[in-house]
GROMACS .gro file of C-alpha atoms in nm:
model
  317
    1MET     CA    1  -0.753  13.012  17.564
    2GLY     CA    2  -0.489  12.795  17.729
    3PHE     CA    3  -0.670  12.464  17.698
    4GLU     CA    4  -0.616  12.481  17.321
    5THR     CA    5  -0.256  12.375  17.385
    6LEU     CA    6  -0.391  12.031  17.480
    7LEU     CA    7  -0.455  11.842  17.157
    8GLY     CA    8  -0.788  11.669  17.105
    9ASN     CA    9  -1.017  11.592  17.402
   10GLU     CA   10  -1.259  11.857  17.280
   11GLN     CA   11  -1.558  11.754  17.494
   12LEU     CA   12  -1.345  11.733  17.807
   13LYS     CA   13  -1.203  12.082  17.745
   14LYS     CA   14  -1.550  12.221  17.674
   15ASN     CA   15  -1.688  12.080  17.999
   16LEU     CA   16  -1.396  12.219  18.199
   17LEU     CA   17  -1.431  12.565  18.045
   18GLU     CA   18  -1.802  12.577  18.119
   19SER     CA   19  -1.744  12.466  18.477
   20LEU     CA   20  -1.460  12.711  18.539
   21SER     CA   21  -1.650  13.001  18.381
   22LYS     CA   22  -1.924  12.944  18.639
   23GLY     CA   23  -1.671  12.931  18.922
   24HIS     CA   24  -1.729  12.561  18.980
   25ILE     CA   25  -1.404  12.407  19.100
   26SER     CA   26  -1.399  12.052  19.233
   27HIS     CA   27  -1.190  11.967  19.536
   28PHE     CA   28  -1.079  11.643  19.369
   29TYR     CA   29  -1.004  11.566  19.005
   30LEU     CA   30  -0.905  11.219  18.890
   31ILE     CA   31  -0.725  11.249  18.554
   32SER     CA   32  -0.711  10.909  18.388
   33GLY     CA   33  -0.526  10.784  18.081
   34PRO     CA   34  -0.232  10.568  17.969
   35GLU     CA   35   0.126  10.691  17.965
   36GLY     CA   36   0.170  10.966  17.708
   37SER     CA   37  -0.199  11.055  17.692
   38GLY     CA   38  -0.157  11.415  17.813
   39LYS     CA   39  -0.246  11.374  18.182
   40HIS     CA   40   0.039  11.594  18.301
   41THR     CA   41  -0.035  11.860  18.040
   42LEU     CA   42  -0.400  11.873  18.145
   43ALA     CA   43  -0.304  11.885  18.514
   44ARG     CA   44  -0.076  12.186  18.460
   45LEU     CA   45  -0.338  12.367  18.250
   46LEU     CA   46  -0.610  12.296  18.505
   47ALA     CA   47  -0.390  12.418  18.791
   48ALA     CA   48  -0.305  12.731  18.590
   49ALA     CA   49  -0.676  12.789  18.521
   50ILE     CA   50  -0.765  12.760  18.889
   51LEU     CA   51  -0.491  13.003  18.995
   52CYS     CA   52  -0.519  13.230  18.688
   53GLN     CA   53  -0.579  13.605  18.732
   54GLY     CA   54  -0.654  13.673  18.365
   55GLY     CA   55  -0.983  13.697  18.182
   56GLU     CA   56  -1.008  13.367  17.995
   57LYS     CA   57  -0.873  13.093  18.217
   58PRO     CA   58  -0.604  12.980  18.182
   59CYS     CA   59  -0.464  13.284  18.003
   60LEU     CA   60  -0.106  13.145  18.027
   61ARG     CA   61   0.020  13.504  18.039
   62CYS     CA   62  -0.048  13.626  18.392
   63HIS     CA   63   0.206  13.585  18.671
   64PRO     CA   64   0.035  13.286  18.841
   65CYS     CA   65  -0.006  13.102  18.510
   66ARG     CA   66   0.361  13.148  18.424
   67LYS     CA   67   0.468  13.030  18.768
   68VAL     CA   68   0.257  12.716  18.738
   69LEU     CA   69   0.399  12.636  18.394
   70ASP     CA   70   0.753  12.702  18.519
   71GLY     CA   71   0.696  12.472  18.817
   72ASN     CA   72   0.763  12.729  19.089
   73HIS     CA   73   0.419  12.838  19.215
   74PRO     CA   74   0.417  12.794  19.595
   75ASP     CA   75   0.051  12.688  19.593
   76PHE     CA   76   0.094  12.419  19.329
   77ILE     CA   77   0.263  12.131  19.511
   78THR     CA   78   0.371  11.792  19.371
   79ILE     CA   79   0.346  11.492  19.603
   80ASP     CA   80   0.592  11.229  19.480
   81ASP     CA   81   0.934  11.077  19.525
   82PRO     CA   82   1.042  10.945  19.183
   83GLU     CA   83   1.323  10.741  19.339
   84LYS     CA   84   1.071  10.515  19.514
   85LYS     CA   85   0.842  10.265  19.345
   86THR     CA   86   0.543  10.365  19.556
   87VAL     CA   87   0.400  10.689  19.693
   88THR     CA   88   0.468  10.636  20.061
   89VAL     CA   89   0.208  10.696  20.329
   90ASP     CA   90   0.447  10.943  20.496
   91LEU     CA   91   0.436  11.168  20.189
   92ILE     CA   92   0.057  11.162  20.193
   93ARG     CA   93   0.044  11.237  20.565
   94GLU     CA   94   0.275  11.535  20.509
   95ALA     CA   95   0.043  11.664  20.238
   96ARG     CA   96  -0.257  11.605  20.462
   97ALA     CA   97  -0.099  11.816  20.734
   98ASP     CA   98   0.011  12.088  20.491
   99ILE     CA   99  -0.334  12.130  20.337
  100TYR     CA  100  -0.459  12.295  20.654
  101ILE     CA  101  -0.199  12.571  20.621
  102GLN     CA  102  -0.349  12.864  20.430
  103PRO     CA  103  -0.235  12.925  20.068
  104ASN     CA  104   0.076  13.139  20.025
  105GLU     CA  105  -0.044  13.380  19.757
  106ALA     CA  106  -0.355  13.242  19.588
  107GLU     CA  107  -0.714  13.161  19.673
  108HIS     CA  108  -0.653  12.790  19.625
  109LYS     CA  109  -0.385  12.539  19.718
  110ILE     CA  110  -0.338  12.258  19.467
  111TYR     CA  111  -0.175  11.920  19.527
  112LEU     CA  112  -0.064  11.710  19.230
  113PHE     CA  113  -0.028  11.332  19.269
  114PRO     CA  114   0.145  11.218  18.944
  115ARG     CA  115   0.130  10.849  19.040
  116ALA     CA  116  -0.198  10.809  19.224
  117GLN     CA  117  -0.215  10.441  19.125
  118ASP     CA  118   0.107  10.381  19.319
  119MET     CA  119  -0.045  10.479  19.651
  120GLY     CA  120  -0.090  10.171  19.869
  121LEU     CA  121  -0.401  10.106  20.076
  122PRO     CA  122  -0.260  10.285  20.383
  123GLY     CA  123  -0.180  10.590  20.170
  124GLN     CA  124  -0.522  10.597  20.007
  125ASN     CA  125  -0.691  10.562  20.344
  126ALA     CA  126  -0.477  10.848  20.476
  127LEU     CA  127  -0.585  11.061  20.181
  128LEU     CA  128  -0.950  10.975  20.241
  129LYS     CA  129  -0.946  11.168  20.567
  130VAL     CA  130  -0.884  11.486  20.366
  131LEU     CA  131  -1.122  11.388  20.087
  132GLU     CA  132  -1.405  11.357  20.337
  133GLU     CA  133  -1.363  11.709  20.482
  134PRO     CA  134  -1.135  11.924  20.266
  135PRO     CA  135  -1.072  12.292  20.339
  136LYS     CA  136  -1.258  12.517  20.097
  137TYR     CA  137  -0.936  12.628  19.924
  138GLY     CA  138  -0.792  12.277  19.876
  139VAL     CA  139  -0.773  12.107  19.534
  140PHE     CA  140  -0.627  11.763  19.462
  141LEU     CA  141  -0.525  11.645  19.114
  142LEU     CA  142  -0.482  11.267  19.109
  143LEU     CA  143  -0.323  11.123  18.794
  144THR     CA  144  -0.360  10.753  18.717
  145ASP     CA  145  -0.322  10.512  18.428
  146ASN     CA  146  -0.623  10.317  18.557
  147PRO     CA  147  -0.895  10.444  18.797
  148GLU     CA  148  -0.969  10.086  18.901
  149LYS     CA  149  -0.638  10.082  19.089
  150LEU     CA  150  -0.785  10.328  19.338
  151LEU     CA  151  -1.033  10.251  19.614
  152PRO     CA  152  -1.400  10.301  19.519
  153THR     CA  153  -1.430  10.539  19.815
  154VAL     CA  154  -1.154  10.755  19.665
  155ARG     CA  155  -1.296  10.745  19.312
  156SER     CA  156  -1.646  10.833  19.428
  157ARG     CA  157  -1.524  11.166  19.567
  158CYS     CA  158  -1.346  11.271  19.248
  159THR     CA  159  -1.448  11.439  18.925
  160LEU     CA  160  -1.323  11.195  18.661
  161LEU     CA  161  -1.143  11.342  18.358
  162SER     CA  162  -1.065  11.065  18.107
  163MET     CA  163  -0.805  11.137  17.839
  164GLN     CA  164  -0.907  11.026  17.490
  165ALA     CA  165  -0.696  10.901  17.199
  166LEU     CA  166  -0.632  11.160  16.929
  167PRO     CA  167  -0.779  11.130  16.578
  168GLU     CA  168  -0.514  11.005  16.336
  169ASP     CA  169  -0.510  11.329  16.133
  170VAL     CA  170  -0.451  11.539  16.446
  171LEU     CA  171  -0.179  11.306  16.574
  172LEU     CA  172  -0.009  11.277  16.234
  173SER     CA  173  -0.008  11.655  16.188
  174GLN     CA  174   0.164  11.708  16.525
  175LEU     CA  175   0.418  11.432  16.464
  176SER     CA  176   0.501  11.581  16.124
  177TRP     CA  177   0.576  11.909  16.301
  178ASP     CA  178   0.780  11.741  16.576
  179PHE     CA  179   0.976  11.508  16.346
  180PRO     CA  180   1.005  11.679  16.005
  181GLU     CA  181   1.294  11.452  15.906
  182ARG     CA  182   1.097  11.127  15.949
  183LYS     CA  183   0.925  10.946  15.663
  184GLU     CA  184   0.546  10.941  15.653
  185GLU     CA  185   0.563  10.562  15.683
  186ASP     CA  186   0.739  10.599  16.019
  187LEU     CA  187   0.488  10.856  16.142
  188LEU     CA  188   0.191  10.641  16.040
  189ALA     CA  189   0.343  10.340  16.215
  190ALA     CA  190   0.395  10.547  16.531
  191CYS     CA  191   0.030  10.658  16.517
  192GLN     CA  192  -0.081  10.297  16.493
  193ARG     CA  193   0.144  10.158  16.766
  194SER     CA  194   0.077  10.443  17.010
  195GLY     CA  195  -0.296  10.382  17.021
  196GLY     CA  196  -0.353  10.748  16.934
  197PHE     CA  197  -0.161  10.901  17.227
  198LEU     CA  198   0.093  11.170  17.141
  199GLY     CA  199   0.340  11.104  17.422
  200GLN     CA  200   0.370  10.737  17.332
  201ALA     CA  201   0.411  10.818  16.962
  202ARG     CA  202   0.688  11.067  17.039
  203SER     CA  203   0.867  10.814  17.259
  204LEU     CA  204   0.853  10.550  16.986
  205LEU     CA  205   1.004  10.785  16.729
  206GLN     CA  206   1.273  10.909  16.968
  207GLU     CA  207   1.373  10.555  17.063
  208GLU     CA  208   1.426  10.476  16.696
  209ASN     CA  209   1.697  10.744  16.681
  210GLU     CA  210   1.893  10.598  16.974
  211LEU     CA  211   1.979  10.242  16.872
  212PRO     CA  212   2.285  10.089  17.042
  213PRO     CA  213   2.559   9.948  16.816
  214GLN     CA  214   2.485   9.591  16.933
  215THR     CA  215   2.133   9.620  16.792
  216VAL     CA  216   2.257   9.753  16.460
  217GLY     CA  217   2.506   9.465  16.445
  218PHE     CA  218   2.243   9.208  16.537
  219VAL     CA  219   2.003   9.322  16.265
  220GLU     CA  220   2.275   9.327  16.001
  221SER     CA  221   2.428   8.989  16.085
  222PHE     CA  222   2.102   8.805  16.156
  223GLY     CA  223   1.943   8.949  15.845
  224LYS     CA  224   2.233   8.827  15.628
  225LYS     CA  225   2.259   8.491  15.810
  226ASP     CA  226   2.615   8.589  15.901
  227ALA     CA  227   2.705   8.354  16.188
  228LEU     CA  228   3.052   8.505  16.230
  229GLY     CA  229   2.916   8.859  16.241
  230LEU     CA  230   2.657   8.753  16.496
  231MET     CA  231   2.927   8.601  16.714
  232GLU     CA  232   3.127   8.925  16.693
  233VAL     CA  233   2.821   9.106  16.829
  234LEU     CA  234   2.744   8.857  17.107
  235VAL     CA  235   3.090   8.780  17.245
  236PRO     CA  236   3.153   9.132  17.389
  237MET     CA  237   2.801   9.120  17.538
  238GLU     CA  238   2.910   8.832  17.763
  239LYS     CA  239   3.061   9.094  17.996
  240MET     CA  240   2.740   9.297  18.030
  241LYS     CA  241   2.544   9.317  18.355
  242ARG     CA  242   2.217   9.122  18.365
  243ASP     CA  243   1.992   9.430  18.368
  244ALA     CA  244   2.166   9.584  18.069
  245LEU     CA  245   2.162   9.254  17.881
  246ALA     CA  246   1.791   9.203  17.951
  247GLU     CA  247   1.710   9.553  17.829
  248LEU     CA  248   1.905   9.495  17.507
  249LEU     CA  249   1.745   9.156  17.441
  250GLU     CA  250   1.398   9.300  17.500
  251SER     CA  251   1.467   9.558  17.229
  252TRP     CA  252   1.577   9.279  16.993
  253LEU     CA  253   1.259   9.089  17.069
  254ASP     CA  254   1.054   9.399  16.994
  255ILE     CA  255   1.225   9.434  16.655
  256LEU     CA  256   1.164   9.068  16.571
  257GLU     CA  257   0.798   9.088  16.674
  258SER     CA  258   0.754   9.407  16.471
  259ALA     CA  259   0.911   9.234  16.172
  260LEU     CA  260   0.663   8.948  16.213
  261CYS     CA  261   0.377   9.199  16.220
  262GLY     CA  262   0.519   9.351  15.904
  263ARG     CA  263   0.516   9.010  15.734
  264SER     CA  264   0.142   8.998  15.808
  265GLY     CA  265   0.079   9.339  15.650
  266LEU     CA  266   0.087   9.579  15.949
  267ARG     CA  267   0.287   9.902  15.942
  268MET     CA  268   0.633   9.889  16.097
  269LEU     CA  269   0.785  10.185  16.279
  270SER     CA  270   1.133  10.035  16.301
  271ALA     CA  271   1.359  10.054  15.998
  272GLN     CA  272   1.540   9.752  16.148
  273ALA     CA  273   1.214   9.556  16.158
  274ARG     CA  274   1.148   9.645  15.795
  275THR     CA  275   1.496   9.521  15.706
  276LEU     CA  276   1.446   9.187  15.881
  277SER     CA  277   1.097   9.138  15.738
  278GLN     CA  278   1.249   9.164  15.391
  279MET     CA  279   1.558   8.950  15.455
  280ARG     CA  280   1.418   8.665  15.668
  281THR     CA  281   1.108   8.448  15.641
  282GLY     CA  282   0.821   8.446  15.889
  283PRO     CA  283   0.929   8.108  16.038
  284ASP     CA  284   1.287   8.240  16.074
  285LEU     CA  285   1.165   8.545  16.266
  286TYR     CA  286   0.927   8.341  16.481
  287GLU     CA  287   1.200   8.094  16.574
  288ALA     CA  288   1.449   8.372  16.656
  289ALA     CA  289   1.193   8.549  16.873
  290GLY     CA  290   1.143   8.224  17.065
  291HIS     CA  291   1.517   8.197  17.129
  292ILE     CA  292   1.533   8.558  17.253
  293ARG     CA  293   1.240   8.493  17.490
  294LYS     CA  294   1.418   8.186  17.623
  295ALA     CA  295   1.738   8.388  17.671
  296LEU     CA  296   1.540   8.648  17.868
  297GLN     CA  297   1.406   8.369  18.090
  298TYR     CA  298   1.764   8.257  18.152
  299VAL     CA  299   1.862   8.612  18.250
  300THR     CA  300   1.570   8.628  18.495
  301ALA     CA  301   1.677   8.292  18.638
  302ASN     CA  302   2.024   8.435  18.714
  303VAL     CA  303   2.206   8.245  18.441
  304SER     CA  304   2.533   8.424  18.370
  305PRO     CA  305   2.541   8.670  18.078
  306ALA     CA  306   2.827   8.469  17.924
  307SER     CA  307   2.612   8.154  17.920
  308VAL     CA  308   2.310   8.342  17.784
  309CYS     CA  309   2.515   8.492  17.501
  310GLY     CA  310   2.674   8.153  17.433
  311TYR     CA  311   2.326   8.002  17.398
  312LEU     CA  312   2.228   8.275  17.148
  313GLU     CA  313   2.548   8.227  16.949
  314TRP     CA  314   2.443   7.866  16.898
  315ALA     CA  315   2.066   7.917  16.861
  316LEU     CA  316   2.071   8.211  16.616
  317ARG     CA  317   2.355   8.094  16.393
   0.00000   0.00000   0.00000
């Protein structure tokens, strides 16, 4: 049974299986959950189940299932332009026109909207015209991080599928498989900080393996109260572009805030945060975090990177 590949969400999977076994397929599914909650995984499995030609749906072995999973089924169509911040009304109008063209090789034609919350009011109103009178073969999968971002008239026409956080034992078991080299302390911290969602936990653990040298230098010099070492880190950063500098400072702020949480007894994912929580006092960390926030405000206000780094050289010494 293909839905087993989606961790947790047992009641949701049971309801879907019962519905599909009876041939009940909704025209509109609204899959809701935060980033990393499994929305995309569920959408692919549901599309495979609808187009599946095997016995138990989705079988994940038949030709249609494999094509869906490989992303090349002609009747499973993604409506998005990742290079744009919003899902434009033109894209939705194109999908609206295309839905009235018969499926290429299946009994259904499925449209995936990965960022339904990014449809503006004109786009949602354009989609409503299809939602009110869809062709019998049409299926829409709308993915959103928050159903409240969609019009009530859109939500009322959808079958809502809400992704649930995973139990800690299930999440920890999967993370242990994915990251066998990581300490249990790191995995437990990722479970806690992710809110129980696998995708977020994976991202947290992957980010920890990709620290830039400036961050390593900052932690070492700030932790040791090495003013000269801190200056050696900050001076080359004066030539960075604002966006890159802001991103780096936000990561420093995250480490400092995690270290503060660690001082209060919470688990810390970051080895750098653990280092700072041991080497600096709570007031030290709090004060440094305030300086980083102020530096970020300067960056937003178009203060030059050289001036921002100069401020930090003085404030964090």
